[in-house]
Amino acid sequence: MNILRRKSTKLLLASVLLAGLSTVSFAKEKVYTWKLATTWGPTLSPFIDAPQNMAKMVEEMSNGRLIIKIDAANKHKSAFGVFDMVKGGQYDMAHTASYYWKGKDANLLPLTTMPFGMTAPEQYAWFYQGGGMELMQKAYAPHKMLSFPGGNTGNQMGGWFKKEIKALDDLKGLKMRIPGFAGEVMAKLGLAVTNIAPGELYTSLERGALDALEWVGPGMDIKMGFHKIAPFYYTGWHEPSTELQYLVNEKKFSKLPKDLQEILLTAMRVSAYDMYIQNYAMSADAWSKIATEYPNIKIKTFPKEVMDAIKKANAEVVAGYTKANPLLKEIVDSQNAFQKKARQWTIMSDYLYLKDNLE
Ligand code: CA
């Protein structure tokens, strides 16, 4: 009896101590619940996978102290409203692309990709080692937002056209969806250019609101079904390294404890690289089947006359923007200088390796 009592007293004491400890640690463990809005729909893989993977990593690494709930475009109904919603604080963060904000702030345009610009490895080196990240924060600072790489598509295809482009004149009057600087370049060549939310692309092409569009690459494009309506598939020039972006409300970020900030930063970076890998694998897989499973797709490159006109128009468009926007000029100058340096190594390593090993 005595033994039992002594034992139960010890157990009781242990329980009290444990209860005390858990109360102390529980009191410290404030749970932060954030909301993230995407420009993409809930099934648009691999774009939507990046924020989903990021949120899962954050929850596990923080032991449930930071929960990020994701609203896709079908929920918040404003694919291109996510910038304002994070700026205004309705959402804590977003997953989107900077080159959609032409009408809001031109300085943000070069932070996704530049026509004839860097490849994905070159651009990642610029972001993380070449001053790109600092310039991105400088560009987003007036909007009280932070921005981080959110996943790269690698080199994109030049788009789907209903008719073959044999000469410059064939482009005139075509209605095309193409965002960023590239859209302005195409407008200079006489196209009617629009940007349409990802969820409405197929219908717009089908109903004749568009004659052509560019989206991403075979991994994502073929699933959208564009080839059924516009079978001429052109090689790319306009988006050699499209980096999506996480936008984070600066004030909300500053209120997170330091360890949760680090967890968030790490998860964003890992999820971005995961998306690059995932998209590369998806495109490689789709491309390996394109000739056998989709024989109606006609792979084309633009004629030299068209490419020469595109290069000339691109130089004029970028010069116009850099002249009018000092910070945009600073960003583009930094990109060009880094590209000039990095490209020497890209040629020496990847390009010559590929050239010498092609059958
Ligand atoms: Ca694109």
CSV table of C-alpha atoms and ligand atoms in Angstrom, one decimal:
chain,number,residue,atom,x,y,z
A,1,MET,CA,0.0,0.0,0.0
A,2,ASN,CA,2.8,2.3,1.0
A,3,ILE,CA,4.7,1.4,-2.0
A,4,LEU,CA,1.7,2.0,-4.2
A,5,ARG,CA,1.1,5.4,-2.6
A,6,ARG,CA,4.7,6.4,-2.9
A,7,LYS,CA,4.6,5.4,-6.6
A,8,SER,CA,1.5,7.3,-7.3
A,9,THR,CA,2.8,10.3,-5.5
A,10,LYS,CA,5.9,10.2,-7.7
A,11,LEU,CA,3.6,9.8,-10.8
A,12,LEU,CA,1.5,12.7,-9.6
A,13,LEU,CA,4.6,14.9,-9.2
A,14,ALA,CA,5.8,13.9,-12.7
A,15,SER,CA,2.4,14.7,-14.2
A,16,VAL,CA,2.4,18.1,-12.5
A,17,LEU,CA,5.9,18.9,-13.8
A,18,LEU,CA,5.0,17.7,-17.3
A,19,ALA,CA,1.8,19.7,-17.2
A,20,GLY,CA,3.7,22.7,-16.1
A,21,LEU,CA,6.3,22.3,-18.9
A,22,SER,CA,3.7,21.8,-21.6
A,23,THR,CA,1.8,24.9,-20.3
A,24,VAL,CA,5.1,27.0,-20.6
A,25,SER,CA,5.9,25.7,-24.1
A,26,PHE,CA,2.2,26.0,-25.2
A,27,ALA,CA,2.2,29.7,-24.1
A,28,LYS,CA,5.2,30.4,-26.3
A,29,GLU,CA,3.8,28.6,-29.4
A,30,LYS,CA,1.6,31.2,-30.9
A,31,VAL,CA,0.2,29.9,-34.2
A,32,TYR,CA,0.3,32.3,-37.2
A,33,THR,CA,-2.2,31.6,-39.9
A,34,TRP,CA,-1.5,33.3,-43.2
A,35,LYS,CA,-3.4,33.5,-46.5
A,36,LEU,CA,-1.8,33.2,-49.9
A,37,ALA,CA,-3.5,34.1,-53.2
A,38,THR,CA,-2.4,32.6,-56.5
A,39,THR,CA,-2.8,33.9,-60.1
A,40,TRP,CA,-3.3,30.2,-61.0
A,41,GLY,CA,-6.2,27.9,-60.8
A,42,PRO,CA,-6.3,25.0,-58.2
A,43,THR,CA,-5.0,22.4,-60.7
A,44,LEU,CA,-2.5,24.3,-62.8
A,45,SER,CA,0.5,22.1,-62.3
A,46,PRO,CA,3.4,22.7,-61.7
A,47,PHE,CA,2.7,26.4,-60.9
A,48,ILE,CA,0.2,25.7,-58.1
A,49,ASP,CA,2.5,23.0,-56.7
A,50,ALA,CA,5.1,25.5,-55.7
A,51,PRO,CA,3.0,27.4,-53.1
A,52,GLN,CA,1.4,24.1,-52.0
A,53,ASN,CA,4.8,22.5,-51.4
A,54,MET,CA,6.0,25.6,-49.7
A,55,ALA,CA,3.0,25.7,-47.3
A,56,LYS,CA,3.4,22.0,-46.5
A,57,MET,CA,7.2,22.5,-45.7
A,58,VAL,CA,6.5,25.6,-43.6
A,59,GLU,CA,3.8,23.8,-41.6
A,60,GLU,CA,6.1,20.8,-40.9
A,61,MET,CA,9.3,22.7,-40.3
A,62,SER,CA,7.5,25.1,-37.9
A,63,ASN,CA,5.8,22.2,-36.1
A,64,GLY,CA,2.4,23.8,-37.0
A,65,ARG,CA,3.3,27.3,-35.8
A,66,LEU,CA,2.9,28.9,-39.3
A,67,ILE,CA,0.0,27.7,-41.3
A,68,ILE,CA,-0.4,29.1,-44.9
A,69,LYS,CA,-3.8,28.7,-46.5
A,70,ILE,CA,-3.9,28.9,-50.2
A,71,ASP,CA,-6.7,30.5,-52.2
A,72,ALA,CA,-6.4,29.8,-56.0
A,73,ALA,CA,-7.8,32.1,-58.6
A,74,ASN,CA,-11.2,30.3,-58.7
A,75,LYS,CA,-11.6,31.2,-55.0
A,76,HIS,CA,-10.7,34.9,-54.9
A,77,LYS,CA,-11.8,35.5,-58.5
A,78,SER,CA,-9.0,37.9,-59.3
A,79,ALA,CA,-6.0,36.3,-61.0
A,80,PHE,CA,-4.4,39.7,-61.7
A,81,GLY,CA,-5.7,41.3,-58.4
A,82,VAL,CA,-3.2,39.5,-56.2
A,83,PHE,CA,-0.7,42.3,-56.3
A,84,ASP,CA,-3.2,44.8,-54.8
A,85,MET,CA,-4.6,42.2,-52.4
A,86,VAL,CA,-1.1,41.6,-50.8
A,87,LYS,CA,-0.2,45.3,-50.9
A,88,GLY,CA,-3.5,46.1,-49.2
A,89,GLY,CA,-3.1,43.3,-46.6
A,90,GLN,CA,-6.2,41.3,-47.5
A,91,TYR,CA,-3.7,38.5,-48.3
A,92,ASP,CA,-0.3,38.0,-46.6
A,93,MET,CA,1.4,36.7,-49.7
A,94,ALA,CA,0.8,35.7,-53.3
A,95,HIS,CA,2.3,33.4,-55.9
A,96,THR,CA,2.3,35.1,-59.3
A,97,ALA,CA,4.7,36.7,-61.9
A,98,SER,CA,6.1,40.3,-61.8
A,99,TYR,CA,5.7,40.9,-65.6
A,100,TYR,CA,2.0,41.0,-65.2
A,101,TRP,CA,2.2,44.4,-63.4
A,102,LYS,CA,2.9,46.6,-66.5
A,103,GLY,CA,0.0,48.9,-65.6
A,104,LYS,CA,1.1,49.2,-62.0
A,105,ASP,CA,4.8,49.7,-61.9
A,106,ALA,CA,7.1,49.2,-65.0
A,107,ASN,CA,10.1,48.6,-62.7
A,108,LEU,CA,8.7,45.2,-61.8
A,109,LEU,CA,8.7,44.0,-65.5
A,110,PRO,CA,12.3,42.8,-65.8
A,111,LEU,CA,12.1,40.6,-62.7
A,112,THR,CA,10.4,37.6,-64.4
A,113,THR,CA,12.4,37.3,-67.6
A,114,MET,CA,13.7,39.4,-70.5
A,115,PRO,CA,13.4,38.7,-74.2
A,116,PHE,CA,16.8,37.5,-75.4
A,117,GLY,CA,17.9,37.5,-71.7
A,118,MET,CA,19.5,35.1,-69.4
A,119,THR,CA,18.8,31.3,-69.2
A,120,ALA,CA,17.4,29.9,-66.0
A,121,PRO,CA,20.8,28.9,-64.4
A,122,GLU,CA,22.3,32.3,-65.4
A,123,GLN,CA,19.3,34.2,-63.9
A,124,TYR,CA,19.3,32.1,-60.7
A,125,ALA,CA,23.0,33.0,-60.4
A,126,TRP,CA,22.1,36.7,-60.9
A,127,PHE,CA,19.3,36.6,-58.3
A,128,TYR,CA,21.3,34.8,-55.6
A,129,GLN,CA,24.9,35.9,-56.3
A,130,GLY,CA,24.7,38.8,-58.7
A,131,GLY,CA,22.7,41.4,-56.9
A,132,GLY,CA,19.3,40.5,-58.4
A,133,MET,CA,17.6,39.8,-55.1
A,134,GLU,CA,18.6,43.2,-53.7
A,135,LEU,CA,17.3,45.0,-56.8
A,136,MET,CA,14.0,43.0,-56.6
A,137,GLN,CA,13.5,44.2,-53.0
A,138,LYS,CA,14.3,47.8,-54.1
A,139,ALA,CA,11.7,47.6,-56.9
A,140,TYR,CA,9.0,46.2,-54.5
A,141,ALA,CA,9.8,48.5,-51.6
A,142,PRO,CA,7.5,51.3,-52.7
A,143,HIS,CA,4.6,48.8,-52.6
A,144,LYS,CA,5.6,47.7,-49.0
A,145,MET,CA,6.1,44.1,-50.3
A,146,LEU,CA,9.0,41.7,-50.4
A,147,SER,CA,9.5,39.4,-53.4
A,148,PHE,CA,11.3,36.1,-53.8
A,149,PRO,CA,11.9,33.7,-56.7
A,150,GLY,CA,8.9,31.3,-57.0
A,151,GLY,CA,9.9,28.7,-59.6
A,152,ASN,CA,11.2,28.8,-63.1
A,153,THR,CA,9.8,27.4,-66.3
A,154,GLY,CA,13.1,27.4,-68.2
A,155,ASN,CA,13.1,28.4,-71.8
A,156,GLN,CA,9.5,28.8,-73.1
A,157,MET,CA,8.1,28.1,-76.5
A,158,GLY,CA,7.2,31.0,-78.8
A,159,GLY,CA,3.5,30.2,-79.0
A,160,TRP,CA,0.7,28.5,-80.8
A,161,PHE,CA,-0.6,30.0,-84.1
A,162,LYS,CA,-3.7,29.0,-86.1
A,163,LYS,CA,-1.8,29.7,-89.4
A,164,GLU,CA,1.8,29.4,-90.4
A,165,ILE,CA,3.9,32.5,-90.2
A,166,LYS,CA,5.9,32.6,-93.4
A,167,ALA,CA,6.6,36.3,-93.5
A,168,LEU,CA,6.4,39.5,-91.4
A,169,ASP,CA,3.1,40.4,-93.0
A,170,ASP,CA,1.4,37.2,-91.7
A,171,LEU,CA,1.7,38.6,-88.2
A,172,LYS,CA,-0.1,41.9,-88.9
A,173,GLY,CA,-3.5,42.1,-87.2
A,174,LEU,CA,-3.3,38.8,-85.4
A,175,LYS,CA,-4.9,38.8,-81.9
A,176,MET,CA,-2.3,37.3,-79.6
A,177,ARG,CA,-2.0,36.8,-75.8
A,178,ILE,CA,1.6,37.5,-74.8
A,179,PRO,CA,2.6,39.4,-71.6
A,180,GLY,CA,5.5,41.6,-70.6
A,181,PHE,CA,8.0,43.3,-72.9
A,182,ALA,CA,7.4,40.6,-75.5
A,183,GLY,CA,3.8,41.8,-75.8
A,184,GLU,CA,4.9,45.3,-76.6
A,185,VAL,CA,7.4,43.9,-79.1
A,186,MET,CA,4.6,42.0,-80.9
A,187,ALA,CA,2.4,45.1,-80.8
A,188,LYS,CA,5.1,47.0,-82.6
A,189,LEU,CA,5.0,44.4,-85.3
A,190,GLY,CA,1.3,45.0,-85.8
A,191,LEU,CA,-0.4,42.4,-83.6
A,192,ALA,CA,-3.3,43.2,-81.3
A,193,VAL,CA,-1.8,42.1,-78.0
A,194,THR,CA,-3.7,41.2,-74.8
A,195,ASN,CA,-3.0,39.4,-71.6
A,196,ILE,CA,-5.7,37.0,-70.5
A,197,ALA,CA,-5.9,35.1,-67.2
A,198,PRO,CA,-4.5,31.5,-67.5
A,199,GLY,CA,-8.0,30.0,-66.9
A,200,GLU,CA,-9.5,31.7,-69.9
A,201,LEU,CA,-6.9,31.0,-72.6
A,202,TYR,CA,-8.3,27.9,-74.2
A,203,THR,CA,-11.8,29.4,-74.5
A,204,SER,CA,-10.5,32.7,-76.0
A,205,LEU,CA,-8.6,30.7,-78.6
A,206,GLU,CA,-11.6,28.5,-79.4
A,207,ARG,CA,-14.0,31.4,-79.7
A,208,GLY,CA,-11.8,33.5,-81.9
A,209,ALA,CA,-10.9,36.2,-79.3
A,210,LEU,CA,-7.3,35.1,-80.0
A,211,ASP,CA,-5.6,33.9,-83.2
A,212,ALA,CA,-2.4,33.0,-81.3
A,213,LEU,CA,-1.1,32.7,-77.8
A,214,GLU,CA,2.0,31.8,-76.0
A,215,TRP,CA,1.8,30.0,-72.7
A,216,VAL,CA,4.8,28.0,-71.4
A,217,GLY,CA,6.2,24.9,-72.9
A,218,PRO,CA,5.0,21.4,-74.0
A,219,GLY,CA,4.7,20.1,-70.4
A,220,MET,CA,2.0,22.6,-69.6
A,221,ASP,CA,0.7,23.6,-73.1
A,222,ILE,CA,-0.4,20.3,-74.4
A,223,LYS,CA,-2.5,19.6,-71.4
A,224,MET,CA,-4.3,22.9,-72.2
A,225,GLY,CA,-5.3,21.6,-75.6
A,226,PHE,CA,-4.1,24.6,-77.6
A,227,HIS,CA,-2.8,22.3,-80.4
A,228,LYS,CA,-6.3,21.3,-81.3
A,229,ILE,CA,-7.1,24.8,-82.5
A,230,ALA,CA,-3.7,26.3,-83.3
A,231,PRO,CA,-1.3,23.6,-84.4
A,232,PHE,CA,1.7,25.7,-85.5
A,233,TYR,CA,4.1,25.6,-82.5
A,234,TYR,CA,7.0,28.1,-82.6
A,235,THR,CA,10.3,28.0,-80.8
A,236,GLY,CA,10.9,30.7,-78.3
A,237,TRP,CA,12.8,34.0,-78.0
A,238,HIS,CA,10.7,36.0,-75.5
A,239,GLU,CA,10.9,34.1,-72.2
A,240,PRO,CA,14.2,32.3,-71.8
A,241,SER,CA,13.9,31.9,-68.0
A,242,THR,CA,10.5,32.8,-66.6
A,243,GLU,CA,10.8,33.1,-62.8
A,244,LEU,CA,7.5,33.3,-61.0
A,245,GLN,CA,7.5,35.3,-57.8
A,246,TYR,CA,6.3,35.1,-54.2
A,247,LEU,CA,5.0,38.4,-53.0
A,248,VAL,CA,5.0,39.0,-49.2
A,249,ASN,CA,3.4,41.8,-47.3
A,250,GLU,CA,6.4,43.5,-45.6
A,251,LYS,CA,4.6,44.4,-42.4
A,252,LYS,CA,3.2,40.9,-41.9
A,253,PHE,CA,6.6,39.4,-42.5
A,254,SER,CA,8.2,41.7,-40.0
A,255,LYS,CA,5.8,40.5,-37.3
A,256,LEU,CA,6.8,36.9,-37.7
A,257,PRO,CA,9.4,35.6,-35.2
A,258,LYS,CA,12.9,35.3,-36.7
A,259,ASP,CA,12.8,31.4,-36.9
A,260,LEU,CA,9.5,31.5,-38.8
A,261,GLN,CA,10.9,34.1,-41.2
A,262,GLU,CA,13.8,31.8,-41.9
A,263,ILE,CA,11.5,28.8,-42.3
A,264,LEU,CA,9.4,30.7,-44.8
A,265,LEU,CA,12.4,32.0,-46.7
A,266,THR,CA,13.9,28.5,-46.9
A,267,ALA,CA,10.6,26.8,-48.0
A,268,MET,CA,10.0,29.5,-50.7
A,269,ARG,CA,13.5,28.9,-52.1
A,270,VAL,CA,13.3,25.1,-52.1
A,271,SER,CA,9.8,25.1,-53.6
A,272,ALA,CA,11.0,27.4,-56.4
A,273,TYR,CA,13.8,25.0,-57.3
A,274,ASP,CA,11.4,22.1,-57.1
A,275,MET,CA,9.1,23.7,-59.6
A,276,TYR,CA,12.0,24.3,-62.0
A,277,ILE,CA,12.8,20.6,-61.8
A,278,GLN,CA,9.2,19.5,-62.1
A,279,ASN,CA,8.5,21.6,-65.1
A,280,TYR,CA,11.7,20.5,-66.8
A,281,ALA,CA,10.7,16.8,-66.3
A,282,MET,CA,7.1,17.5,-67.5
A,283,SER,CA,8.4,19.2,-70.7
A,284,ALA,CA,10.9,16.5,-71.4
A,285,ASP,CA,8.2,13.9,-71.1
A,286,ALA,CA,5.7,15.7,-73.3
A,287,TRP,CA,8.4,16.4,-75.9
A,288,SER,CA,9.4,12.8,-76.1
A,289,LYS,CA,5.8,11.9,-77.1
A,290,ILE,CA,5.0,14.9,-79.3
A,291,ALA,CA,5.7,13.3,-82.7
A,292,THR,CA,3.9,10.0,-82.0
A,293,GLU,CA,0.9,11.2,-79.9
A,294,TYR,CA,0.3,14.6,-81.5
A,295,PRO,CA,1.2,14.3,-85.2
A,296,ASN,CA,-0.9,17.3,-86.1
A,297,ILE,CA,1.5,19.7,-84.2
A,298,LYS,CA,3.8,21.4,-86.6
A,299,ILE,CA,7.1,22.6,-84.9
A,300,LYS,CA,8.3,25.8,-86.5
A,301,THR,CA,10.9,28.5,-86.1
A,302,PHE,CA,10.1,32.1,-87.1
A,303,PRO,CA,11.6,33.2,-90.5
A,304,LYS,CA,14.7,35.3,-90.3
A,305,GLU,CA,12.8,38.4,-91.5
A,306,VAL,CA,10.4,38.0,-88.5
A,307,MET,CA,13.3,37.4,-86.0
A,308,ASP,CA,15.2,40.4,-87.3
A,309,ALA,CA,12.1,42.6,-86.9
A,310,ILE,CA,11.5,41.2,-83.4
A,311,LYS,CA,15.1,41.9,-82.3
A,312,LYS,CA,14.9,45.5,-83.6
A,313,ALA,CA,11.5,46.2,-82.0
A,314,ASN,CA,12.7,44.6,-78.7
A,315,ALA,CA,15.7,46.9,-78.5
A,316,GLU,CA,13.4,49.9,-79.1
A,317,VAL,CA,10.9,48.8,-76.5
A,318,VAL,CA,13.5,48.2,-73.8
A,319,ALA,CA,15.3,51.5,-74.6
A,320,GLY,CA,12.0,53.4,-74.2
A,321,TYR,CA,11.4,51.8,-70.8
A,322,THR,CA,15.0,52.3,-69.5
A,323,LYS,CA,14.9,55.9,-70.6
A,324,ALA,CA,11.7,56.6,-68.7
A,325,ASN,CA,12.4,54.6,-65.6
A,326,PRO,CA,15.8,55.0,-63.8
A,327,LEU,CA,15.3,51.9,-61.5
A,328,LEU,CA,14.3,49.8,-64.4
A,329,LYS,CA,17.5,50.9,-66.2
A,330,GLU,CA,19.5,49.9,-63.1
A,331,ILE,CA,17.9,46.5,-63.1
A,332,VAL,CA,18.3,45.9,-66.8
A,333,ASP,CA,21.9,47.2,-66.8
A,334,SER,CA,22.7,44.8,-63.9
A,335,GLN,CA,21.1,41.9,-65.8
A,336,ASN,CA,22.9,42.7,-69.1
A,337,ALA,CA,26.3,43.0,-67.3
A,338,PHE,CA,25.7,39.7,-65.5
A,339,GLN,CA,24.5,38.0,-68.7
A,340,LYS,CA,27.5,39.2,-70.6
A,341,LYS,CA,29.9,37.7,-68.0
A,342,ALA,CA,27.9,34.4,-67.4
A,343,ARG,CA,27.2,33.7,-71.1
A,344,GLN,CA,30.9,33.2,-71.7
A,345,TRP,CA,30.9,30.3,-69.3
A,346,THR,CA,27.5,29.0,-70.6
A,347,ILE,CA,29.0,28.8,-74.1
A,348,MET,CA,32.2,27.2,-72.9
A,349,SER,CA,30.4,24.6,-70.8
A,350,ASP,CA,26.8,23.8,-71.9
A,351,TYR,CA,26.8,25.1,-75.5
A,352,LEU,CA,30.1,23.5,-76.6
A,353,TYR,CA,29.3,20.3,-74.7
A,354,LEU,CA,25.9,20.0,-76.5
A,355,LYS,CA,27.3,21.1,-79.9
A,356,ASP,CA,30.1,18.5,-79.7
A,357,ASN,CA,27.8,15.7,-78.6
A,358,LEU,CA,24.9,16.1,-81.0
A,359,GLU,CA,24.5,13.2,-83.3
B,1,CA,CA,4.7,32.6,-71.3
